[in-house]
Tab-separated table of C-alpha atoms and ligand atoms in Angstrom:
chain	number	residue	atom	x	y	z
F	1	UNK	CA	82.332	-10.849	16.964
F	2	UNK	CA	80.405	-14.045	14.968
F	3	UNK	CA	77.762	-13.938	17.646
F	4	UNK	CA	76.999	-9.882	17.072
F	5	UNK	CA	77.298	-10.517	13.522
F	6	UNK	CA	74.798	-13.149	13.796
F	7	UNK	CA	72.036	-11.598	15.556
F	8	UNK	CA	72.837	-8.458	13.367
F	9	UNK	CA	71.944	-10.426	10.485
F	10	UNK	CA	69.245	-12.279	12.113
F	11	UNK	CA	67.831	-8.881	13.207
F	12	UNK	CA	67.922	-7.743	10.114
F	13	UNK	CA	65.872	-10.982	8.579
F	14	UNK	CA	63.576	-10.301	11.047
F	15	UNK	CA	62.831	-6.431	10.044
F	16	UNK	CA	62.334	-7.221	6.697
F	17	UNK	CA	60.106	-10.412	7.430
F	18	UNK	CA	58.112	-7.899	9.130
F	19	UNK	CA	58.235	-5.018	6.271
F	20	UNK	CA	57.260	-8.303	3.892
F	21	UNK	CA	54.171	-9.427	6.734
F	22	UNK	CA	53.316	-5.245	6.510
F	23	UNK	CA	53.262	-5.175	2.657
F	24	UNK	CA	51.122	-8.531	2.100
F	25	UNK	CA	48.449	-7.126	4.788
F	26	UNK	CA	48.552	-3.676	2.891
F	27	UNK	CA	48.151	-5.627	-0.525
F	28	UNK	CA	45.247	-7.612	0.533
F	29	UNK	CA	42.993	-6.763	-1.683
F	30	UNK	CA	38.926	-6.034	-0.676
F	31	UNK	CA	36.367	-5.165	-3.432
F	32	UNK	CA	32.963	-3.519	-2.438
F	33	UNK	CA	29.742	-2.753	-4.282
F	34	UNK	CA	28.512	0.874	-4.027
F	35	UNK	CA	25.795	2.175	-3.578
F	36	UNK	CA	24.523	-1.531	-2.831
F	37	UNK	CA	25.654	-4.723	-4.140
F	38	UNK	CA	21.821	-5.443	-4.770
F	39	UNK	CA	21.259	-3.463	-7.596
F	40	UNK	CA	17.872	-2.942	-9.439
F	41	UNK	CA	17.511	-4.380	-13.094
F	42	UNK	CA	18.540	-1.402	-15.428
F	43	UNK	CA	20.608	0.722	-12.833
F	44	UNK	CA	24.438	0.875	-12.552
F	45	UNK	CA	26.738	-0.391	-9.498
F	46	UNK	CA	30.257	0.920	-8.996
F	47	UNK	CA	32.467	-1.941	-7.670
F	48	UNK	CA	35.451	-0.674	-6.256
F	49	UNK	CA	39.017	-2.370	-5.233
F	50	UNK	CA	40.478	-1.220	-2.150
F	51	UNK	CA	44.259	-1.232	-1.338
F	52	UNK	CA	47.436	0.339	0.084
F	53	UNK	CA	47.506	2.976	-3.437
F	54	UNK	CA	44.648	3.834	-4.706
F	55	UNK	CA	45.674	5.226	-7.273
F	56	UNK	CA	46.951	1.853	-8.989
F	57	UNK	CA	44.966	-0.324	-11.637
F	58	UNK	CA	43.506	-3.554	-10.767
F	59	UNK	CA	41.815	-5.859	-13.178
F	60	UNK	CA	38.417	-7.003	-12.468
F	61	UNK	CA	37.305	-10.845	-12.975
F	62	UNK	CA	34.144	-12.696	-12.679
F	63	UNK	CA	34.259	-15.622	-10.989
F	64	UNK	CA	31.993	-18.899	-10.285
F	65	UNK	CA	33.402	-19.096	-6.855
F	66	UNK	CA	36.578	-20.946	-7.797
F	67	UNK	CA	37.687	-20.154	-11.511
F	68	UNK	CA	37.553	-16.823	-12.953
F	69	UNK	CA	34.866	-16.959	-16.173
F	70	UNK	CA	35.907	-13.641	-18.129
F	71	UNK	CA	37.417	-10.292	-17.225
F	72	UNK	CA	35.753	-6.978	-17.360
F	73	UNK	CA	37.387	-4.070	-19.557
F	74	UNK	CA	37.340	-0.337	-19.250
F	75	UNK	CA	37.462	1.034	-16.014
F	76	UNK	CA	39.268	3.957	-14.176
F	77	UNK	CA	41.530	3.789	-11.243
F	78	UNK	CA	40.256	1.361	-8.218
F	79	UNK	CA	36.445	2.006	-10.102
F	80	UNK	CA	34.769	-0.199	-12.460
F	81	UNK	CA	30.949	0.798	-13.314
F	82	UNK	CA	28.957	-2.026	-14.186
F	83	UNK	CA	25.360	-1.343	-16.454
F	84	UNK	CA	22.421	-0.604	-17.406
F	85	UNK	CA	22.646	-4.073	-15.485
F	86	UNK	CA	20.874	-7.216	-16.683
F	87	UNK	CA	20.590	-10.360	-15.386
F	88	UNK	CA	23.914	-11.264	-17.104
F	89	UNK	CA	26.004	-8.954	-14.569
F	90	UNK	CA	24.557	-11.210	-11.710
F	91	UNK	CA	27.139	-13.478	-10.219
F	92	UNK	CA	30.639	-13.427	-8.258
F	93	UNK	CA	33.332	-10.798	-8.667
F	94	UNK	CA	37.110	-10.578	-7.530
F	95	UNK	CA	39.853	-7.872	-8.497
F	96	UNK	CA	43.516	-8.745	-8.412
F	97	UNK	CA	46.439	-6.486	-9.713
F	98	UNK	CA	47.963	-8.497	-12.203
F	99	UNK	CA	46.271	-11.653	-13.473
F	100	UNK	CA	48.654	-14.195	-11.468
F	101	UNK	CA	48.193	-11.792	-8.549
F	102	UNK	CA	46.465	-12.760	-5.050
F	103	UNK	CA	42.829	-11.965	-6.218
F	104	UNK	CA	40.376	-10.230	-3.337
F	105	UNK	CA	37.592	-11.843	-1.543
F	106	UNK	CA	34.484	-12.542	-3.910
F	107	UNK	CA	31.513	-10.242	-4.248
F	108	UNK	CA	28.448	-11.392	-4.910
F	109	UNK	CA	26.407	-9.044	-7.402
F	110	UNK	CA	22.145	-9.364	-7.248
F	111	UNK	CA	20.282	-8.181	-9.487
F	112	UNK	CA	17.130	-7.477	-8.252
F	113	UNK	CA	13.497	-6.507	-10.351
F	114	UNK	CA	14.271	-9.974	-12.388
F	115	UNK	CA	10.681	-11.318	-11.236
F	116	UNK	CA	7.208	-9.713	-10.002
F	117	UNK	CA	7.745	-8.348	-5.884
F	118	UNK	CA	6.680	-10.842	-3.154
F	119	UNK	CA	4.444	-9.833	-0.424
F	120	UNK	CA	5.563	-9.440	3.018
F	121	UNK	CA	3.266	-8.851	6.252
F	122	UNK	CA	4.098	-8.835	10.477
F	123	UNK	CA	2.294	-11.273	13.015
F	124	UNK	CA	1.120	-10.235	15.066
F	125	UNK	CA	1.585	-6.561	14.157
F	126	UNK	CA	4.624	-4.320	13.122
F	127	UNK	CA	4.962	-3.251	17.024
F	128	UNK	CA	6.639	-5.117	18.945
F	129	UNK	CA	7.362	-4.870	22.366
F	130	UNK	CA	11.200	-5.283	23.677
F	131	UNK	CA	11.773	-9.191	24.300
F	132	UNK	CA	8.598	-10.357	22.372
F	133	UNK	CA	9.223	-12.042	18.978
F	134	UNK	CA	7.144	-11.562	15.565
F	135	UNK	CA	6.978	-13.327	12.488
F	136	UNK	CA	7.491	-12.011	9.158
F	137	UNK	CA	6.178	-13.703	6.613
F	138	UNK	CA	7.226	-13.901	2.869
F	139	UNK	CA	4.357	-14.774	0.265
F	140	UNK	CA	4.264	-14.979	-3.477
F	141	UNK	CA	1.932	-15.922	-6.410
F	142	UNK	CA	5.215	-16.774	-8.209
F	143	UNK	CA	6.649	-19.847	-7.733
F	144	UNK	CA	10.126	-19.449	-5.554
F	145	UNK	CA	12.672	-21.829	-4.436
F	146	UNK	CA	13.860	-19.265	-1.710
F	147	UNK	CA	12.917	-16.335	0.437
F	148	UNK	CA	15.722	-13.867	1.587
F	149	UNK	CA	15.368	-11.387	4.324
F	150	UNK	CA	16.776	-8.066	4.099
F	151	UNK	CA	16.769	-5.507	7.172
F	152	UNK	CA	17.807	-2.040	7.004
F	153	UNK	CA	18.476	-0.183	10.356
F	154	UNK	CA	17.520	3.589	10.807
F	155	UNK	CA	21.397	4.429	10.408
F	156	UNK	CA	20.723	3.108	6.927
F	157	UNK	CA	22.576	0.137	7.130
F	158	UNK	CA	21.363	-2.809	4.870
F	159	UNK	CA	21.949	-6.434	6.107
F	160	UNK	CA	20.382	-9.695	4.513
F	161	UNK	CA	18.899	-11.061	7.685
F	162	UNK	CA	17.679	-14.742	6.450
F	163	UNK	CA	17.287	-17.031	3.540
F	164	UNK	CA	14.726	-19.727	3.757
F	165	UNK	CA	13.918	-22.617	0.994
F	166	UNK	CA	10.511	-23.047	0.486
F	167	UNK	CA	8.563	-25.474	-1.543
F	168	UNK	CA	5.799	-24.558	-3.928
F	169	UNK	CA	3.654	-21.705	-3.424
F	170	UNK	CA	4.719	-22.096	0.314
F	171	UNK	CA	5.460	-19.009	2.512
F	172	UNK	CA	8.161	-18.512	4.503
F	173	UNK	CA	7.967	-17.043	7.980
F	174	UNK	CA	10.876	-15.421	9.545
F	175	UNK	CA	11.014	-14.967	12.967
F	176	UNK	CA	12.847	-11.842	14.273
F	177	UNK	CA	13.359	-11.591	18.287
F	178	UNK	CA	13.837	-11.125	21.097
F	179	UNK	CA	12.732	-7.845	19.950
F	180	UNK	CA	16.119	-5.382	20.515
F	181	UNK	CA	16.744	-2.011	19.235
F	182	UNK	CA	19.377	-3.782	16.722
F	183	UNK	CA	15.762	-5.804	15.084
F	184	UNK	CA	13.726	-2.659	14.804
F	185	UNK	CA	13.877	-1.289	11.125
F	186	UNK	CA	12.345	-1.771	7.475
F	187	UNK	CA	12.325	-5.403	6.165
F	188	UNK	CA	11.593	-6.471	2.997
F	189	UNK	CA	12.158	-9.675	1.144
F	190	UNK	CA	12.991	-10.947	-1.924
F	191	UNK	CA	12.112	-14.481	-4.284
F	192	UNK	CA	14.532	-16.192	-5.949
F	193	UNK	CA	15.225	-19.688	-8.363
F	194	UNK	CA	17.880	-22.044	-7.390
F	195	UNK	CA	18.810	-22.147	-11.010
F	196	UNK	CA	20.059	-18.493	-11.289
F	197	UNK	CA	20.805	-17.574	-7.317
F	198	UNK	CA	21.628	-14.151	-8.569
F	199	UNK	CA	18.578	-12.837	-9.692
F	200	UNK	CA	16.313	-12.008	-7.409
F	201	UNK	CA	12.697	-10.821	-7.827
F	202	UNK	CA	11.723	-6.939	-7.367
F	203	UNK	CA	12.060	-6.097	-3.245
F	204	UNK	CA	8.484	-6.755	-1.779
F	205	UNK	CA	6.824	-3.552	-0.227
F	206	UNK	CA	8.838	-2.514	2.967
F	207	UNK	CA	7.248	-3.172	6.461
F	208	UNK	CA	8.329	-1.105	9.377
F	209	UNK	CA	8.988	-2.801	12.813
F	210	UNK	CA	8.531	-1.017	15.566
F	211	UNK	CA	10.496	-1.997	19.170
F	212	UNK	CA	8.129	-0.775	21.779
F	213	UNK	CA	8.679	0.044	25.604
F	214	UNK	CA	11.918	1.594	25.498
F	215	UNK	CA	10.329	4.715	26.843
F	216	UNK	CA	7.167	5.437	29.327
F	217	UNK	CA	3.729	6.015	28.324
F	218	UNK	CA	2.169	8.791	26.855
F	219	UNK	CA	-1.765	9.834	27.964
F	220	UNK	CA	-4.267	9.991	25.289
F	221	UNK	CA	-7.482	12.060	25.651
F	222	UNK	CA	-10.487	13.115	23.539
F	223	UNK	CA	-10.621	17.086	24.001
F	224	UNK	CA	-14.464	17.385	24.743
F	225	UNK	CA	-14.435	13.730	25.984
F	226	UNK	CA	-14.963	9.933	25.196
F	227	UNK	CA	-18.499	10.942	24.303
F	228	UNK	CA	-18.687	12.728	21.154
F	229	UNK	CA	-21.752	13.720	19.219
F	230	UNK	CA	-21.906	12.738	15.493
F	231	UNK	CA	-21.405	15.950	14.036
F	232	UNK	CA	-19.444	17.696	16.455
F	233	UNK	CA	-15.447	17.946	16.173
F	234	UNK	CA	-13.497	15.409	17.447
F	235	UNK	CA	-9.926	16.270	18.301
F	236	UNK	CA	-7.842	13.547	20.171
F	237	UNK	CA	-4.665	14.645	22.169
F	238	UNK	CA	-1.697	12.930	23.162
F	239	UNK	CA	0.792	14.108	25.855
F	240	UNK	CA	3.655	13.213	27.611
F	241	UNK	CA	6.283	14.405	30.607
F	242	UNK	CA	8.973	12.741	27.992
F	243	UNK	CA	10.472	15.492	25.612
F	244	UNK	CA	9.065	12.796	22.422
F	245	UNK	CA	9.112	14.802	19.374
F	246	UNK	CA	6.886	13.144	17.737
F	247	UNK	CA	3.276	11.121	18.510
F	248	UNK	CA	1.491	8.415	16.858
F	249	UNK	CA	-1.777	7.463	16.791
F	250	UNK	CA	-3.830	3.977	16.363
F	251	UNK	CA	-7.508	3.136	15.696
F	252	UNK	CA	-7.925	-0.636	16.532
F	253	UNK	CA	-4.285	-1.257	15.815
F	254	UNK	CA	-4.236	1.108	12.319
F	255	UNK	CA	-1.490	3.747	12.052
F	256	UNK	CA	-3.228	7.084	11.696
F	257	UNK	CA	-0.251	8.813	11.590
F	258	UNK	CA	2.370	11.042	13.235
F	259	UNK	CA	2.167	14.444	14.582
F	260	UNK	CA	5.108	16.708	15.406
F	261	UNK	CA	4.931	17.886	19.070
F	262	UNK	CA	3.306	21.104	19.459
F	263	UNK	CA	2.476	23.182	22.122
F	264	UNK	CA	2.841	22.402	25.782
F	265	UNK	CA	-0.119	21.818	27.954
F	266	UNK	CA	-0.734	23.793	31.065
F	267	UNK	CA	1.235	20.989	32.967
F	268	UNK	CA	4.256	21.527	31.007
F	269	UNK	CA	4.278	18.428	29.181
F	270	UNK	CA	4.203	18.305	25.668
F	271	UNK	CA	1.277	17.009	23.307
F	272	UNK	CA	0.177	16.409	19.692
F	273	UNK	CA	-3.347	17.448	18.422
F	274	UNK	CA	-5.145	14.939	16.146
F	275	UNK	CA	-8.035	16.479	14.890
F	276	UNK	CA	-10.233	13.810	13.644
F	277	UNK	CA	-12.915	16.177	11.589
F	278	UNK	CA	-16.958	16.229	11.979
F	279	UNK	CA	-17.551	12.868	14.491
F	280	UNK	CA	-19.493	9.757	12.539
F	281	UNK	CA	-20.223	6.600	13.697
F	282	UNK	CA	-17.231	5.478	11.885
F	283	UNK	CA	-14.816	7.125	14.206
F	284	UNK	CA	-16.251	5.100	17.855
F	285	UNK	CA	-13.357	2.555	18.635
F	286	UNK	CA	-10.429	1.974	20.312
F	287	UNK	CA	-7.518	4.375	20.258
F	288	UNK	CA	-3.908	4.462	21.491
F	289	UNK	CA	-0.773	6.809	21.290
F	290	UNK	CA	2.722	6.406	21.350
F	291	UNK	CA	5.944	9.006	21.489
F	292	UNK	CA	9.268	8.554	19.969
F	293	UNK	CA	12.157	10.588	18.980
F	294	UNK	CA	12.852	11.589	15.249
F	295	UNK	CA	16.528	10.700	15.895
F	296	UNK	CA	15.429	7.042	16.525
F	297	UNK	CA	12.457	6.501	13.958
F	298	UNK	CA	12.096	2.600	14.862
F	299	UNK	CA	11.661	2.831	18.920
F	300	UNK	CA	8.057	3.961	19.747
F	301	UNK	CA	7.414	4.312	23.734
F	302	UNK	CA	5.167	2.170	25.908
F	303	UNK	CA	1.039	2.171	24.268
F	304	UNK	CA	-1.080	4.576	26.238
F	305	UNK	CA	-3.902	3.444	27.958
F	306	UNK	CA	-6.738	2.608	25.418
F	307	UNK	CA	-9.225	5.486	24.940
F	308	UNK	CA	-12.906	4.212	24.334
F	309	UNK	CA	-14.425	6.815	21.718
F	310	UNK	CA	-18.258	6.722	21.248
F	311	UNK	CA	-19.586	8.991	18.620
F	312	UNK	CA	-23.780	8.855	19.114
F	313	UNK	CA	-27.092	10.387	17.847
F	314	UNK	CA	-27.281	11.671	14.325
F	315	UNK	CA	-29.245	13.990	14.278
F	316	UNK	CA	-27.587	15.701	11.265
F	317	UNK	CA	-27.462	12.602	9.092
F	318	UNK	CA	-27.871	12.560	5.423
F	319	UNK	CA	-28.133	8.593	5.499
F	320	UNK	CA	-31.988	7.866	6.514
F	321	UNK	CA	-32.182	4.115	8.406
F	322	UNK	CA	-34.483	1.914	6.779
F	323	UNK	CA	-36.101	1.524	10.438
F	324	UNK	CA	-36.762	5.058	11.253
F	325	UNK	CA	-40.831	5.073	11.112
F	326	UNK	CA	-40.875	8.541	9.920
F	327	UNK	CA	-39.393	7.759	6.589
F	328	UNK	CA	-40.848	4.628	5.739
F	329	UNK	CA	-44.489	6.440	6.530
F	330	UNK	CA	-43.473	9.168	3.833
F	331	UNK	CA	-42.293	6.824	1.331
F	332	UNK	CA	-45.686	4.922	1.523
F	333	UNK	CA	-47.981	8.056	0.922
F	334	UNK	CA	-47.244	8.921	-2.361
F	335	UNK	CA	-48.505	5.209	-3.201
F	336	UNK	CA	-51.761	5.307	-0.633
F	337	UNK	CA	-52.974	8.632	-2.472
F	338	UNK	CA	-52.762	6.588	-5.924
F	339	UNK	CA	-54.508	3.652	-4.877
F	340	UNK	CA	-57.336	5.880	-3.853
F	341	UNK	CA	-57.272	7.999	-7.159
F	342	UNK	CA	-57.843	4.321	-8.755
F	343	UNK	CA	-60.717	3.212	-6.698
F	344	UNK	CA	-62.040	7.078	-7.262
F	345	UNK	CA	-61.828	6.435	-11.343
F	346	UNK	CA	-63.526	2.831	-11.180
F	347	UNK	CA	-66.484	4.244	-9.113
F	348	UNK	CA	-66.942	7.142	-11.497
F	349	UNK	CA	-66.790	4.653	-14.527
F	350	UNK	CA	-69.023	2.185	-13.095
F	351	UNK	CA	-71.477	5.653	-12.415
F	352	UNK	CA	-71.346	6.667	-16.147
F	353	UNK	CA	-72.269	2.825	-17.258
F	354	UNK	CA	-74.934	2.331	-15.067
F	355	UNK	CA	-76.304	5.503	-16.076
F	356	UNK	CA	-76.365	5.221	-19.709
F	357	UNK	CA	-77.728	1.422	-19.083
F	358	UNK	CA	-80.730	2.899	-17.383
F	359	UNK	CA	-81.409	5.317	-19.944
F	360	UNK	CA	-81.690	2.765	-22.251
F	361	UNK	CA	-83.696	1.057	-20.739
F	362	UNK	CA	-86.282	3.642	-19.880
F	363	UNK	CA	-86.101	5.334	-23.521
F	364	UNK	CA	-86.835	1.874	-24.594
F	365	UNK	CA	-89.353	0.589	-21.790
F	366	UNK	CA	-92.230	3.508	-22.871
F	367	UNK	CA	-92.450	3.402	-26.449
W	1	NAG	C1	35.192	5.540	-7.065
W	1	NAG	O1	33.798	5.572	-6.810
W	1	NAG	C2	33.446	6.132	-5.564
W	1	NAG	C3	31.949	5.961	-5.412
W	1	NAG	O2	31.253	6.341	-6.558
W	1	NAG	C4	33.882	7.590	-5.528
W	1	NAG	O3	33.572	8.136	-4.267
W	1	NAG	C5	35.393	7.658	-5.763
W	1	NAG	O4	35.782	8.989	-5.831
W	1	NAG	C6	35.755	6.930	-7.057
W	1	NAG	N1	37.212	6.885	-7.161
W	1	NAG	C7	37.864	7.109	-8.298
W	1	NAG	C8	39.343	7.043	-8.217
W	1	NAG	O5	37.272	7.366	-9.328
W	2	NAG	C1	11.193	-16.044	20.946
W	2	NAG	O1	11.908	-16.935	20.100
W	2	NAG	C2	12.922	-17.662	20.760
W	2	NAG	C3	13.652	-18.486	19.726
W	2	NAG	O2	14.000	-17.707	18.638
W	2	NAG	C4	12.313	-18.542	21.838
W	2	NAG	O3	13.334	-19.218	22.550
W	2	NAG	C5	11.532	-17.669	22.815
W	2	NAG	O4	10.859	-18.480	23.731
W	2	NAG	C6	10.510	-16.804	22.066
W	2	NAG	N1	9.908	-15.861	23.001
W	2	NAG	C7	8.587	-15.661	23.082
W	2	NAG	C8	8.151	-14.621	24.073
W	2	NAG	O5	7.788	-16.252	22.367
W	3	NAG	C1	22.668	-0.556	12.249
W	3	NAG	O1	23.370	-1.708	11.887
W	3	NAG	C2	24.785	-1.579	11.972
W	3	NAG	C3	25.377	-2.883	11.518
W	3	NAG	O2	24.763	-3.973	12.103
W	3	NAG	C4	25.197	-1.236	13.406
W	3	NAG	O3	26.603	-1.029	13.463
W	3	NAG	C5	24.462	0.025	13.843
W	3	NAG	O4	24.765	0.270	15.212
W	3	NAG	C6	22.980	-0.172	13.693
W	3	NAG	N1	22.274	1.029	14.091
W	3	NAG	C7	21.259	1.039	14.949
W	3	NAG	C8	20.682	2.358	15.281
W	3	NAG	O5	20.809	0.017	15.437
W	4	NAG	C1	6.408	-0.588	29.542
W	4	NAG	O1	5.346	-1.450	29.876
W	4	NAG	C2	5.744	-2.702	30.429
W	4	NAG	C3	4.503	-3.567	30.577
W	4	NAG	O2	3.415	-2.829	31.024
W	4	NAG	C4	6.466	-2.456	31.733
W	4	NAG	O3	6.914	-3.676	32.274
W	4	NAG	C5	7.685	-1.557	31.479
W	4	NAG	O4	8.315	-1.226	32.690
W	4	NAG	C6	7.245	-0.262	30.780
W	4	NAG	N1	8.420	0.470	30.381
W	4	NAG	C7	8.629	1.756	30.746
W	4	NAG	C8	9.894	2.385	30.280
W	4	NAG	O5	7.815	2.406	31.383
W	5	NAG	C1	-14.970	22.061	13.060
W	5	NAG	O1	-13.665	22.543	12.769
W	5	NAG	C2	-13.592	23.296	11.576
W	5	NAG	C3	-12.153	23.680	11.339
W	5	NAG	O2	-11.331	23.190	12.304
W	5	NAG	C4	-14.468	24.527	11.691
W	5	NAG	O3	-14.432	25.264	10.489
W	5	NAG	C5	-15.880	24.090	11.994
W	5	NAG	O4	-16.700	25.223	12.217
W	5	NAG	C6	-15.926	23.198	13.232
W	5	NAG	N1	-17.304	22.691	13.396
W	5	NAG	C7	-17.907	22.633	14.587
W	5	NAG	C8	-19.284	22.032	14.568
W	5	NAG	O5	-17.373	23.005	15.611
């Protein structure tokens, strides 16, 4: 009987040890930023504490890491708006239910916009092919203490990828690879002081990197040929046996843009048309295409083979070359038929002089 009563009893402990384990997991307490716990100078964030009931009230403390600094008043529910936001909102956050409760993981809040936009550029280039690397490099004409990375995926998922310190006007290059679909995206990056790690400059202009060689080739072709008169209509055309719904195309490495696939060639494969407009001299070069799917913006296919374009002869040209004989013999004449006007009036002068000089002299030679 004392043993069954015993592991009754100890049964029982052990049930409500485990409702107790279930309760404190359900009461940890998480606090997220939405729609970005990076929020621009001016706009609002909505920091919300998750738990077990959501419909309970938690209080909402800002923190230096260790001590809570203040608490934050008026909210609704799990919700608690913060802004306009200015640079005092930057810093760590934690929500608890009751002051003495077991207070959430901090959040850090950025504000962002708090100093003039770095610059940010690819090396070599913003395509990169799978298992190469490439640089991105962070530049300012403000002086930072720090460079942070941030990467946002095509499923619009934003991740800071990198934080480097940097002395003086010094840039920071990131380097990002071997190139995966998981690295392809928009980065941008942002300056910031060690004094107020917080605030954070304005994002820097976004620069797209592209994976490359996921898929095959395309074939790129000039519709009446490499050869191209200036004048005549240039249309480029870029196919593929691959159902891409979209094509890209490159002079010398320059995104020209995109084209939706259109129509299907005779061979069944589908192509985009680029017309280019009346050829110039301007347009000879190197061009390449690329396909890629609209459902996966960031993964362009393998290059196509370089096309060679050659726009010649301008024989419709409004621009006159300063060599071309024709012109510069035009633009003397006008000059050549003054010059002889001049020696034409200095003869006839000279004439009239002489003339009344002799008369003289004969009226006055036979008095
Ligand atoms: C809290 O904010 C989120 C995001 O704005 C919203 O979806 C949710 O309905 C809000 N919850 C309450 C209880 O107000
Ligand atoms: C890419 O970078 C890694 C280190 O991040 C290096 O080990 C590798 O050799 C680099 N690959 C190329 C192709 O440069
Ligand atoms: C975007 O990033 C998130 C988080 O890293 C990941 O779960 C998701 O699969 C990524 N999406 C793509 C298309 O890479
Ligand atoms: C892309 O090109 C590379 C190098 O030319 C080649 O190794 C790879 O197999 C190609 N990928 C596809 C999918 O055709
Ligand atoms: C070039 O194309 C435009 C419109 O596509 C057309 O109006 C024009 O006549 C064409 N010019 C030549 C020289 O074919």
């Amino acid at each position: 009987m004392c043993p069954t009563l015993l592991s009754l009893l100890s049964l029982g402990f052990c049930v409500s040890l485990r409702i107790w384990a279930a309760v404190g997991k359900y009461e940890k307490l998480s606090l997220s930023a939405w729609p970005s716990p990076v929020v621009p100078l001016g706009q609002t964030v909505t920091l919300q504490c998750h738990s077990h009931s959501p419909l309970k009230r938690f209080r909402l403390f800002k923190t230096d890491g260790k001590r809570r600094l203040s608490e934050l008043q008026g909210h609704h529910f799990n919700n608690f708006t913060l802004g306009p936001v200015t640079g005092e909102h930057a810093g760590s956050y934690t929500c608890s239910e009751a002051y003495w409760s077991a207070p959430s993981d901090p959040l850090e809040i950025v504000v962002s916009g708090v100093f003039q936009k770095p610059s940010i550029s690819a090396h070599p280039g913003p395509l990169v092919q799978q298992g190469q690397n490439v640089t991105l490099r962070c530049h300012s004409l403000v002086m930072f203490d720090k460079f942070i990375l941030h990467h946002e995926n095509s499923t619009g998922h934003f991740q800071r990828r990198g934080e480097m310190l940097t002395g003086g006007y010094a840039p920071a290059d990131f380097s990002i690879g071997p190139m995966t679909l998981a690295s392809a995206g928009t980065y941008r990056c942002y300056g910031s002081l060690r004094r107020s790690p917080y605030e954070w400059s304005a994002p820097s202009d976004p620069v797209d990197i592209m994976i490359t060689g996921l898929s095959k080739k395309p074939s790129l072709s000039a519709q009446r040929g490499p050869m191209v008169r200036s004048g005549e209509n240039v249309t480029l055309v870029c196919s593929s046996e691959s159902a891409f719904d979209q094509f890209h195309l490159l002079r010398e490495g320059v995104n020209l843009g995109r084209h939706l696939a259109g129509g299907q060639s005779p061979r069944r494969a589908l192509q985009a048309e680029f017309p280019l407009g009346p050829g110039t001299p301007a347009h000879s070069g190197v061009y390449r295409c690329y396909g890629s799917f609209t459902c996966s913006p960031y993964s362009w296919s393998n290059s196509s083979d370089p096309l060679f374009l050659s726009v010649t002869g301008s024989t419709t040209s409004t621009c006159p070359s300063i060599m071309d004989p024709h012109t510069t013999e035009e633009a003397r004449l006008p000059q050549g038929h003054s010059r002889q006007l001049h020696l034409l009036l200095r003869l006839s002068v000279a004439f009239i002089y002489t003339s009344i000089f002799l008369a003289v002299l004969v009226c006055t030679g036979y008095p």
